Coordinates of C-alpha atoms in Angstrom, one line a residue:
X1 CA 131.5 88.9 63.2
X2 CA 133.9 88.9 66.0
X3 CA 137.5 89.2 65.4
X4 CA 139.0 90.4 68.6
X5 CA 143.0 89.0 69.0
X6 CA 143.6 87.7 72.7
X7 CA 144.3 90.1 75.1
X8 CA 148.1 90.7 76.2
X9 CA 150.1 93.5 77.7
X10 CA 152.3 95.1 75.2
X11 CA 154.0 98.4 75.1
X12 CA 153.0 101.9 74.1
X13 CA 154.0 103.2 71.2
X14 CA 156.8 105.5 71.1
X15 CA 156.1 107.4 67.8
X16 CA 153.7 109.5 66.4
X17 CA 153.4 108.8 62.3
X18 CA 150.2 111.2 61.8
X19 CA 148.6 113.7 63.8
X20 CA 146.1 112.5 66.8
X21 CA 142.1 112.0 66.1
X22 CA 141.5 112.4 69.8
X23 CA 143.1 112.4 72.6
X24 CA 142.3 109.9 75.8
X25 CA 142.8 110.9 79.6
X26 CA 142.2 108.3 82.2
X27 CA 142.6 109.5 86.0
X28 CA 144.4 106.5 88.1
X29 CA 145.2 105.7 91.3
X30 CA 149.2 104.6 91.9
X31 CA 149.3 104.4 95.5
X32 CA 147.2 105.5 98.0
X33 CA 146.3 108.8 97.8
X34 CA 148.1 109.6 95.0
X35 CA 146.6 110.6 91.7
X36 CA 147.4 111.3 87.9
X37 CA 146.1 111.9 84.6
X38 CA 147.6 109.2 82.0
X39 CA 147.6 111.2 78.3
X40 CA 148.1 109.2 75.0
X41 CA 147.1 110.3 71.4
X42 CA 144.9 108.3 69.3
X43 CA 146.1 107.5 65.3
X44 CA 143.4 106.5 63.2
X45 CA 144.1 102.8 63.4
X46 CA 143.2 103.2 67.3
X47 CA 146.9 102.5 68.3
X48 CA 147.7 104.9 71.6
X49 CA 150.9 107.2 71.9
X50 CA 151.8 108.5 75.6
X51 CA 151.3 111.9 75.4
X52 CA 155.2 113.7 76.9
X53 CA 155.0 114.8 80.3
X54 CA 152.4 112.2 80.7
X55 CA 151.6 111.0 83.3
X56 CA 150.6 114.3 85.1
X57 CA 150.0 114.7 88.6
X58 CA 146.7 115.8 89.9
X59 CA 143.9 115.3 93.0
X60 CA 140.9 114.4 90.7
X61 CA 139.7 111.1 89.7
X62 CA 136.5 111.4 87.9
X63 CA 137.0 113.3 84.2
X64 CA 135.0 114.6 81.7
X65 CA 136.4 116.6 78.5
X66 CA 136.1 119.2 75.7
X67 CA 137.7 119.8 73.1
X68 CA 139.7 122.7 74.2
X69 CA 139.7 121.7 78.1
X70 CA 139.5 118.5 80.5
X71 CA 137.7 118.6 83.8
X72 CA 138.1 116.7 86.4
X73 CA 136.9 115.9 90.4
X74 CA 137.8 114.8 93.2
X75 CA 134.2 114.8 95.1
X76 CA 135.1 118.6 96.7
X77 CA 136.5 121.1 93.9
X78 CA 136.3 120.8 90.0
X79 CA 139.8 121.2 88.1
X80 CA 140.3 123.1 85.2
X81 CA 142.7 121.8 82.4
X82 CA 143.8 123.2 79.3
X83 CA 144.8 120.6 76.5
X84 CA 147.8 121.5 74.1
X85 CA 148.1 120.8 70.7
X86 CA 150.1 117.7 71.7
X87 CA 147.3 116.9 74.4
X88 CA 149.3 117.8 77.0
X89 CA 147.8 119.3 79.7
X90 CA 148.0 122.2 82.5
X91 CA 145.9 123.0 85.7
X92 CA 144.1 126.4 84.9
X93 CA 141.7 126.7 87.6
X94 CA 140.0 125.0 90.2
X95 CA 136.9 125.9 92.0
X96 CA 135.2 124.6 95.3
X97 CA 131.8 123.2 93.9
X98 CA 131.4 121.7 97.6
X99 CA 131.2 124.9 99.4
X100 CA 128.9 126.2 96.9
X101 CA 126.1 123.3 98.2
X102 CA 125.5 125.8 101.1
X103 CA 125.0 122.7 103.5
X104 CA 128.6 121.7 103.8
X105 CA 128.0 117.9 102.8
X106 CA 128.4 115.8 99.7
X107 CA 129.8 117.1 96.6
X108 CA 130.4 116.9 92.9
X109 CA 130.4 112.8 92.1
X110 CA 129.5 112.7 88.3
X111 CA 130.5 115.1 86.0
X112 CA 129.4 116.0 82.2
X113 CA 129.8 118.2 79.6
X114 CA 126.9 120.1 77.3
X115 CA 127.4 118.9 73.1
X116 CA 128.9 122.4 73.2
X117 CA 131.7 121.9 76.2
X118 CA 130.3 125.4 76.6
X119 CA 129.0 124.2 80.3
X120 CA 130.1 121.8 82.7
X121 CA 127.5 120.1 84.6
X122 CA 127.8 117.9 88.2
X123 CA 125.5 115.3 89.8
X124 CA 125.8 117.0 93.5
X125 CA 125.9 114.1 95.7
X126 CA 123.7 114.7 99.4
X127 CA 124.1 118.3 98.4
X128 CA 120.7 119.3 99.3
X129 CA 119.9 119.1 103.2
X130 CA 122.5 116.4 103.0
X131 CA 120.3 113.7 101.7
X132 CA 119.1 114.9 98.4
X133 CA 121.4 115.3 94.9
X134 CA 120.7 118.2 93.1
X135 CA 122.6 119.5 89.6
X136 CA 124.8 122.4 89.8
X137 CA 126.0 124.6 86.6
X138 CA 129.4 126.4 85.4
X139 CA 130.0 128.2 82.7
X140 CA 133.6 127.5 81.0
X141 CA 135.4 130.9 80.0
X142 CA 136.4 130.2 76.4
X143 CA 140.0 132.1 76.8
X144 CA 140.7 130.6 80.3
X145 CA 138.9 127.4 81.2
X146 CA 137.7 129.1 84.0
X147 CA 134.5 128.0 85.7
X148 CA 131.9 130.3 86.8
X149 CA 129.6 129.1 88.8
X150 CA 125.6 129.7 87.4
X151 CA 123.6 128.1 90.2
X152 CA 122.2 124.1 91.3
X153 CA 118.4 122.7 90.2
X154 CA 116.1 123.8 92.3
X155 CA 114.7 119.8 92.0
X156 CA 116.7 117.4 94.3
X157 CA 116.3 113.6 95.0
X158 CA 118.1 110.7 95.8
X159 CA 117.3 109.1 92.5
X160 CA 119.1 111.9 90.3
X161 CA 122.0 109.2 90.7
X162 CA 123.7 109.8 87.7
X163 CA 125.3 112.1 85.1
X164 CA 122.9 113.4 82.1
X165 CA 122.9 112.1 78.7
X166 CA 122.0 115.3 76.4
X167 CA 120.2 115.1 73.0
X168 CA 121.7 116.4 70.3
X169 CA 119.5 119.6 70.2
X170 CA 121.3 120.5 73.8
X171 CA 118.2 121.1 75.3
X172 CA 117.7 118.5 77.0
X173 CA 118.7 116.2 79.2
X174 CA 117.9 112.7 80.6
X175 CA 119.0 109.9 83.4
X176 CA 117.2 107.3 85.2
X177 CA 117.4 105.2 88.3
X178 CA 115.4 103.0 90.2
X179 CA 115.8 103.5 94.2
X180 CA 113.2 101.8 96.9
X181 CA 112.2 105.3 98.0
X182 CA 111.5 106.5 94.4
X183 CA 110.7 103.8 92.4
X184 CA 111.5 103.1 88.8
X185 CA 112.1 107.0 86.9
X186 CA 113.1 108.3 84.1
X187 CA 113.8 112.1 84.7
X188 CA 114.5 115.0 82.2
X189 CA 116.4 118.6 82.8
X190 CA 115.8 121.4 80.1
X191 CA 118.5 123.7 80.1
X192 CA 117.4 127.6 81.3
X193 CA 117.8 130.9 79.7
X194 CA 121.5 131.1 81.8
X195 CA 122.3 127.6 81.0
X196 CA 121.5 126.1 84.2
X197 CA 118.9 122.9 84.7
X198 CA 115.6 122.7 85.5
X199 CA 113.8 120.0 86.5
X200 CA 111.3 118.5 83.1
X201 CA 108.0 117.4 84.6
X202 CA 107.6 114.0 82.4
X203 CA 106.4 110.6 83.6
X204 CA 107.8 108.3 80.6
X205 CA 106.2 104.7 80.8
X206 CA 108.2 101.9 81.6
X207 CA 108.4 98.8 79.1
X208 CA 105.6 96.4 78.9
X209 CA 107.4 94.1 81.5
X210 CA 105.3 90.0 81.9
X211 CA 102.5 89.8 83.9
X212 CA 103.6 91.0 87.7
X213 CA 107.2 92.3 87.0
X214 CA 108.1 95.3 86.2
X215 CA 111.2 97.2 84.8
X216 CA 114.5 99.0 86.9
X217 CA 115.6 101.0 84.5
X218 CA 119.5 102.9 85.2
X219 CA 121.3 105.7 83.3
X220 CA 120.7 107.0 79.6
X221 CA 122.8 107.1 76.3
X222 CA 122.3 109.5 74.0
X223 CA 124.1 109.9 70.5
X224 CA 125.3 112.6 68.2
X225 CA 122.4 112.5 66.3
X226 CA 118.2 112.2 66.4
X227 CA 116.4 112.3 69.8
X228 CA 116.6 108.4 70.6
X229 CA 117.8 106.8 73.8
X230 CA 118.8 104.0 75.5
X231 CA 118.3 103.0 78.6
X232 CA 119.2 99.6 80.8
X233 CA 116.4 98.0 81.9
X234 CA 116.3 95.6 85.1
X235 CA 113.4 92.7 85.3
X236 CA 112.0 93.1 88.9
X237 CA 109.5 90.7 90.5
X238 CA 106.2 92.9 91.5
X239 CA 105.7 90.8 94.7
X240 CA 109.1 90.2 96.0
X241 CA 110.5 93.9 94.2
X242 CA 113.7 91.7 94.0
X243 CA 115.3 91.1 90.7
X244 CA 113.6 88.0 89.0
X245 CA 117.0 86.5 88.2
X246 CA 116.7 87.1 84.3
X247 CA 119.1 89.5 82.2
X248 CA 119.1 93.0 81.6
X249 CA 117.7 94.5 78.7
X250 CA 117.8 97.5 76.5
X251 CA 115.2 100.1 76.0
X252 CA 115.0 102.3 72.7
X253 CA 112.9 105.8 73.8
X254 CA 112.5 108.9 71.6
X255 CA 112.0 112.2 72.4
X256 CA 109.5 114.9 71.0
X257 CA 109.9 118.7 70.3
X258 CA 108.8 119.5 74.1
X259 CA 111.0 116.8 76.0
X260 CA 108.5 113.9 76.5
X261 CA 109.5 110.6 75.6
X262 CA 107.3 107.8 74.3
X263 CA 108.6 103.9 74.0
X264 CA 107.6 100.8 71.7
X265 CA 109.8 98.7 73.9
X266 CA 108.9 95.1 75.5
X267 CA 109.9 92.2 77.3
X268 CA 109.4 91.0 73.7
X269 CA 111.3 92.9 71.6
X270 CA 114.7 94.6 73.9
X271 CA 117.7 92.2 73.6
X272 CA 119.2 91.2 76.6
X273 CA 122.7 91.8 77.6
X274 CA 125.0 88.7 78.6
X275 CA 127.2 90.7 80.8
X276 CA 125.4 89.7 83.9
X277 CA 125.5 92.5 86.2
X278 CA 125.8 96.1 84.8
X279 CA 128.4 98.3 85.5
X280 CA 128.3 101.3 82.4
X281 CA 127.3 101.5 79.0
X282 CA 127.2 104.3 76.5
X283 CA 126.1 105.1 72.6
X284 CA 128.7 105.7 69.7
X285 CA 128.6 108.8 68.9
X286 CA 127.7 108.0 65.4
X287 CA 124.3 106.7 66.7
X288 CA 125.1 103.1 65.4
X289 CA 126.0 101.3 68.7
X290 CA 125.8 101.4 72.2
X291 CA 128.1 99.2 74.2
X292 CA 127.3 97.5 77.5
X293 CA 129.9 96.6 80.3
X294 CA 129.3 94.1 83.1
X295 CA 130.5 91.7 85.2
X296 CA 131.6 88.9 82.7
X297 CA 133.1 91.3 80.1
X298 CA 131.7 93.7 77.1
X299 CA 129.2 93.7 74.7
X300 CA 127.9 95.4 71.7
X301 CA 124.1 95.9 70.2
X302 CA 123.4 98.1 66.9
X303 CA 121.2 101.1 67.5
X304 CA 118.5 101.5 65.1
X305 CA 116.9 104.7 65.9
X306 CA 113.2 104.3 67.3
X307 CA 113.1 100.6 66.6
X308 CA 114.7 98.2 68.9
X309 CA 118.5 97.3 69.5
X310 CA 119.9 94.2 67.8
X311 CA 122.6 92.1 68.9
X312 CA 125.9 92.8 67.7
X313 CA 128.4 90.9 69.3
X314 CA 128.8 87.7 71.7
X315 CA 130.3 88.3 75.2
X316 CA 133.8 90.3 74.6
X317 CA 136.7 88.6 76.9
X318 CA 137.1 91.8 78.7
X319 CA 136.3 91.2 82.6
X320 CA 136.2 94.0 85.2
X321 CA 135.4 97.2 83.1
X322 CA 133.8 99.6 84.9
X323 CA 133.4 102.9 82.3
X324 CA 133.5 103.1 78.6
X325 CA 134.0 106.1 76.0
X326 CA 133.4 106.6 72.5
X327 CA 135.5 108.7 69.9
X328 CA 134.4 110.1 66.3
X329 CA 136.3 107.3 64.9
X330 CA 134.2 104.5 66.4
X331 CA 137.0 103.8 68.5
X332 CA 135.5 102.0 71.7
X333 CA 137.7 103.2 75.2
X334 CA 137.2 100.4 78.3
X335 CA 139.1 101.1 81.6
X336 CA 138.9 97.7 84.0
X337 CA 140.0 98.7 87.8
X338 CA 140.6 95.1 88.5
X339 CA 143.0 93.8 85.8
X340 CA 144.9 98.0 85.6
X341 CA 144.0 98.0 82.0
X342 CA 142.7 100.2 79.1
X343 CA 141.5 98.7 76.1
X344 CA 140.9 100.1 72.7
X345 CA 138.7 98.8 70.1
X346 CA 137.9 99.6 67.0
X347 CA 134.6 98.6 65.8
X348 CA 132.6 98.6 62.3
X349 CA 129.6 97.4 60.9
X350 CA 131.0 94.3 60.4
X351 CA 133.1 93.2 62.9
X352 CA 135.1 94.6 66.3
X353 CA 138.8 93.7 66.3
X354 CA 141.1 95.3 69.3
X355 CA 143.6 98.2 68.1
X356 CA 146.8 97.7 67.9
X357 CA 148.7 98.0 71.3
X358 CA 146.0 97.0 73.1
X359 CA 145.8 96.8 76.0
X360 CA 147.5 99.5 78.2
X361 CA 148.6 99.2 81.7
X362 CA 147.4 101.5 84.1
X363 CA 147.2 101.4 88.0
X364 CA 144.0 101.5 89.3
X365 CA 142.2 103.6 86.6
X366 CA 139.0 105.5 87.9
X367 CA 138.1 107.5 85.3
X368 CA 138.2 108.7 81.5
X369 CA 137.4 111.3 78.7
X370 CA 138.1 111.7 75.4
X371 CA 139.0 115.0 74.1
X372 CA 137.5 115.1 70.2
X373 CA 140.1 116.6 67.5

């Protein structure tokens, strides 16, 4: 059942009745060259307070969060942030993951957290000879925030294009990507001894796509709990290797003991998304839903372990969104660059209805992270 009121700008809210169950940090753009962090508290209705002092300053513009700290880049050094009681936050440290590359090119694009925050991991764009994206490593000092640097994958490629989706073990570590020069992959990482990542020699199938197509697939979502993932899959034509026009679907793969993953999924049995063209999508981290986000809005499937995903919802009126986030509360976070919003919903296994105050006006958002209480 969809019960999500129309959308309309309306105000923050200006006072906190109960202590925050997370806190949310997007990273916008205000004017050229200028950035901030926007900080609100979350109540357990989903409503959003602005977080004093907020908005704060900063250089970064891609985020990713602890509990105890929030990280952010801005493709050259990685920012350090300690998060008060009231989620408000300070600049710690910062470190230059670009110069670390050793080739003086590229830089951090996507970063990601461990389940732990213990570790803070980046996607290090052309940091290899310039032309190849390798993973490098920091430890976060527990009293500081501090990163120390541990050391980048010795595997590089041009189709490790994304951040990492972790299982919930913490061992390992998956993405996915399909680029002319590579082909359609689904890659692991196993975290080392020190924490760092090395390269997981699996070869997953693709699914059983019709006769002469095959399957794109992009990204991974992991949840909080078992060792199942999802994955976007694209329907390419085998002669043309162009898209064959039809939807994306969504793959269900489960992971064994050593890494590998197997997959029951088909052009029969994955649901297809309606959002055209897909820009994110990410799993609850209850390990019931994953939500997609495309060109023509938002919507949501129920994940049901190893078997496959079922539709949940219709097409959600949400246009533009370009990265979503989950809370512990089921609270779904959408940020949409186009329309300068953030929309919260709050979703349930019978229906998805849009928190109160939503939606929130922000210039330009680029990135977000929730910070779990």
């Amino acid at each position: 059942v969809l019960a999500i009121a129309p959308i309309s700008a309306t105000a923050v809210a200006e006072n906190e009745s109960a202590s925050p169950t997370a806190f949310v940090y997007v990273a916008s753009s205000p004017s050229s060259n200028t950035f901030e962090i926007n900080a609100y508290g979350v109540s357990s209705d989903g409503e959003l307070t602005v977080i004093p002092g907020s908005p704060f300053p900063t250089d970064v513009s891609a985020l990713t969060s602890s509990s105890k700290y929030l990280f952010g880049t801005n493709g050259v050094d990685i920012d350090s942030f300690s998060i008060a009681g009231d989620g408000a936050i300070a600049e710690v440290s910062s470190i230059n993951a670009q110069q670390l590359n050793q080739y003086d090119c590229g830089g951090p694009f996507d970063i990601f957290v461990d389940r732990t925050g213990a570790m803070v991991y980046d996607m290090d764009y052309i940091g290899n000879i310039c032309a190849n994206n390798p993973y490098q490593s920091f430890s976060v000092d527990k009293t500081s925030g501090q990163l120390g640097y541990i050391g980048v994958s010795a595997a590089a490629s041009p189709g490790f294009a994304t951040s990492l989706s972790f299982l919930p073990n913490n061992k390992y570590a998956y993405g996915s990507s399909c680029l002319f020069m590579t082909g359609p992959e689904i890659y692991a990482f196993q975290r080392t001894a020190d924490n760092s990542l090395n390269h997981l020699n699996i070869n997953p199938a693709m699914p059983l796509a019709p006769t002469g197509d095959y399957y794109c697939p992009g990204g991974a979502a992991a949840p909080d709990k078992a060792n199942h993932l999802a994955f976007v899959v694209l329907p390419m034509n085998g002669n043309t290797q162009q898209p064959t026009g039809g939807p994306s679907q969504l793959a269900v793969y489960t992971a064994d003991g050593s890494g590998n993953l197997t997959t029951n999924s088909s052009y029969k049995n994955m649901p297809a998304t309606a959002v055209t063209d897909v820009y994110n999508f990410a799993a609850s981290l209850s390990g019931n839903y994953v939500a997609v986000a495309g060109t023509n809005g938002v919507q949501l499937f129920h994940f049901n372990g190893a078997n496959p995903l079922t539709r949940f919802t219709a097409l959600l009126p949400i246009s533009g969104v370009t990265q979503l986030a989950w809370d512990n509360a089921d609270h779904l976070y959408a940020i949409s660059p186009t329309s300068g919003k953030l929309y919260v919903l709050t979703v349930t296994a019978t229906k998805v209805t849009e928190a109160p105050g939503s939606p929130y006006s922000i210039t330009s958002p680029e990135g977000i992270a929730i910070a779990q209480r």
